Coordinates of C-alpha atoms in Angstrom, one line a residue:
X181 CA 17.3 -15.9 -20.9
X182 CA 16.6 -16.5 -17.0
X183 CA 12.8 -16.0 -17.7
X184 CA 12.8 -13.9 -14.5
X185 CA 9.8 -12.2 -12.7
X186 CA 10.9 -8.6 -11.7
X187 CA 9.0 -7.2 -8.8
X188 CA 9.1 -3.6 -10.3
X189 CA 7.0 -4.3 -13.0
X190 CA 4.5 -5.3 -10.6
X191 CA 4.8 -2.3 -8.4
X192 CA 4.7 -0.6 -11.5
X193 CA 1.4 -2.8 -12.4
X194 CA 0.1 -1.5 -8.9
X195 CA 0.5 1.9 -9.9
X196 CA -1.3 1.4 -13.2
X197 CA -4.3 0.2 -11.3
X198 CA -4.9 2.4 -9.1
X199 CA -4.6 5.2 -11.5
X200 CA -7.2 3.5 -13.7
X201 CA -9.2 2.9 -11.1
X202 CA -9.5 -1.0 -10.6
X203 CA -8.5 -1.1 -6.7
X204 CA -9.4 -4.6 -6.4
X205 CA -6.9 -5.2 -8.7
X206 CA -4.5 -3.8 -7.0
X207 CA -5.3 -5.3 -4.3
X208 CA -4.8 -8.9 -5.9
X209 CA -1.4 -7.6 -7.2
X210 CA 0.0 -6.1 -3.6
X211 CA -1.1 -10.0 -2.5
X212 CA 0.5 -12.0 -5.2
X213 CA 3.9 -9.3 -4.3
X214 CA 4.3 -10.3 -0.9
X215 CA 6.4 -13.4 -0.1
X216 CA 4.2 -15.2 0.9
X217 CA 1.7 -15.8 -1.5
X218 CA 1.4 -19.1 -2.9
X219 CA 2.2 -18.1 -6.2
X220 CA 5.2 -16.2 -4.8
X221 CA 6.8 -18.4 -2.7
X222 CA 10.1 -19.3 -4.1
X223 CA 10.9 -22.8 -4.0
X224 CA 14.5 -22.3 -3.8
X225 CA 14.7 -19.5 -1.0
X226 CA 18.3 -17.3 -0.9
X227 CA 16.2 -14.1 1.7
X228 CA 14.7 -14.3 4.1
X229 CA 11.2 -15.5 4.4
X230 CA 9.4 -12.1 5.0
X231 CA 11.7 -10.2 2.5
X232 CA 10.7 -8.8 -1.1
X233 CA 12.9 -9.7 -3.4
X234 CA 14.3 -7.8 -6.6
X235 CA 13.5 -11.4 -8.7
X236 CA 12.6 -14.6 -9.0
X237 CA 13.1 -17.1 -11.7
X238 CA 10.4 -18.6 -13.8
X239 CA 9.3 -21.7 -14.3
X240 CA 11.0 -21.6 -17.9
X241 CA 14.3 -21.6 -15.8
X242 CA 16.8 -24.6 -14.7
X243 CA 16.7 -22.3 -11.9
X244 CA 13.0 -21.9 -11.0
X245 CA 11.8 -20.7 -7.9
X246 CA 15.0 -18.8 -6.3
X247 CA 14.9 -15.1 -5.6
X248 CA 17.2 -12.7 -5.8
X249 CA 18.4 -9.2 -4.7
X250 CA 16.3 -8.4 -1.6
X251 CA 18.0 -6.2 0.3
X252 CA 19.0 -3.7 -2.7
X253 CA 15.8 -3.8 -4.3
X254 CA 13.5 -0.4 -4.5
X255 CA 10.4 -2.2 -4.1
X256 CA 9.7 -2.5 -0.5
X257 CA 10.2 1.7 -0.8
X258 CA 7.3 1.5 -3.7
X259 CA 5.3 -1.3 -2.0
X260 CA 5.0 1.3 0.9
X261 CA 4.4 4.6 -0.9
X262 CA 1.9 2.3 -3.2
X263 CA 0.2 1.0 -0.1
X264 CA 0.1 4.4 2.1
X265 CA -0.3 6.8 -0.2
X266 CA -2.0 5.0 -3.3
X267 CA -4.0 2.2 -1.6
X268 CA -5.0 3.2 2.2
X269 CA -5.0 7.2 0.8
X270 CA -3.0 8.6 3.4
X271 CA -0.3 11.1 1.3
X272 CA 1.9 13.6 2.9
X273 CA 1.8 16.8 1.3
X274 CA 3.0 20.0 1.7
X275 CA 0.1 21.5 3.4
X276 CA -1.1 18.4 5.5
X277 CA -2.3 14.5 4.8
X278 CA -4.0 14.2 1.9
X279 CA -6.7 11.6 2.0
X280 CA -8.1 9.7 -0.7
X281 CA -8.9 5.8 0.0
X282 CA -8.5 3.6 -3.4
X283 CA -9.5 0.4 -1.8
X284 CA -10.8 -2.5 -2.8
X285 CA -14.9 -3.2 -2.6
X286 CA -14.4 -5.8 -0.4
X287 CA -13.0 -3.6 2.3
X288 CA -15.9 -1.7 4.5
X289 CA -13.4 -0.3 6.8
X290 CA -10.0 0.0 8.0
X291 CA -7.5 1.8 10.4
X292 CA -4.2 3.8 9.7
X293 CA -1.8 5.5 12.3
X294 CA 0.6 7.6 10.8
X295 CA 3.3 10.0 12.1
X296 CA 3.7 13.5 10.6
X297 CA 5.1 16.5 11.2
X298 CA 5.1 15.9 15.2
X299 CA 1.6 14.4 15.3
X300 CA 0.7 10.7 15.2
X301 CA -2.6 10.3 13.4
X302 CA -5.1 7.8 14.4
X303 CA -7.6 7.1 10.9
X304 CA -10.5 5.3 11.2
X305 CA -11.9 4.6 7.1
X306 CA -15.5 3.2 7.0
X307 CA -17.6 3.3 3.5
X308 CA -20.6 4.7 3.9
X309 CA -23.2 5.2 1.4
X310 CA -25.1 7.7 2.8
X311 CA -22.5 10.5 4.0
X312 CA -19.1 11.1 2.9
X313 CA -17.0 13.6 4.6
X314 CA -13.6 14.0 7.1
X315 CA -13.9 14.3 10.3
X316 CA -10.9 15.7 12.7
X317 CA -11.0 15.4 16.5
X318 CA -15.0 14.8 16.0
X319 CA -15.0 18.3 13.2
X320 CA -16.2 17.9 9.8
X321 CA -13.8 19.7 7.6
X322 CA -13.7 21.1 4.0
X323 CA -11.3 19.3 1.4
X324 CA -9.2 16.3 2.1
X325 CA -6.2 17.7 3.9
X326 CA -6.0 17.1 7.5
X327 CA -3.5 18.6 9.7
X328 CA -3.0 19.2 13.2
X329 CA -0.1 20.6 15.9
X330 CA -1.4 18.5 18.9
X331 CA 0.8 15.7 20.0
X332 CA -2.5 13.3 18.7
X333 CA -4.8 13.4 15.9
X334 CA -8.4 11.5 15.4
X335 CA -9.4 11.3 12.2
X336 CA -12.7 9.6 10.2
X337 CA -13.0 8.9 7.1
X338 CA -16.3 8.1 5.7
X339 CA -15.9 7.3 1.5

């Protein structure tokens, strides 16, 4: 065999973690997807540098170390849908954004901007240990679903 590494199974990976609830894991897995990770980098490059690739052989192959299938792959769709929606917890829905951060515990706080429907969100994510809650244009709502029909949205998060 070509003792390849496919890329979907580790998107698929990513999923799996993040359903189970181990974000730091899929943290480390996102890392160790993107091409340049030291344990990613192919040694025999065929794509671009900042590409993700379909494949790339193993180090049982005569071939180790070259990628292939970049720019037909599905990943960089899953990678984003993963990271967005899964990861950062920013989901379009039918009725609005749906938030619900799955990050890592190293991360305290973060920013998203999203587009949607019209309206360009502005997310500002900070843990908090004390209060939890959404806040939009400085109004604590009910729920997770935020949605607005002014031109821009600000948004915190505190999880």
């Amino acid at each position: 065999g070509n003792s390849a590494i496919y890329n979907h199974a580790s998107t698929f990976k990513m999923a799996s973690d993040l359903a189970r609830g181990d974000y730091d894991e899929a943290l480390d897995t996102l890392i160790r997807i993107l091409p340049n990770h030291a344990d990613t980098s192919d040694t025999i490059r065929t794509s671009e540098p900042y590409s993700v690739h379909m494949l790339m052989y193993g180090p049982y192959s005569d071939r180790f170390g070259l990628n292939n299938f970049s720019w037909f792959s599905a990943n960089v769709a899953w990678l984003i849908h993963l990271t967005y929606e899964g990861m950062l917890g920013v989901k379009s829905g039918y009725n609005g954004l749906e938030i619900k951060p799955r990050v890592s515990t190293d991360w305290n706080s973060y920013k998203v901007n999203k587009m949607y429907r019209g309206t360009m969100y502005h997310f500002e994510f900070s843990r908090d240990e004390n209060e939890k809650g959404i806040w939009v244009d400085g109004v604590k709502i009910e729920g997770n679903c935020v949605k607005s029909d002014k031109a821009e949205c600000f948004v915190k998060v505190k999880f």
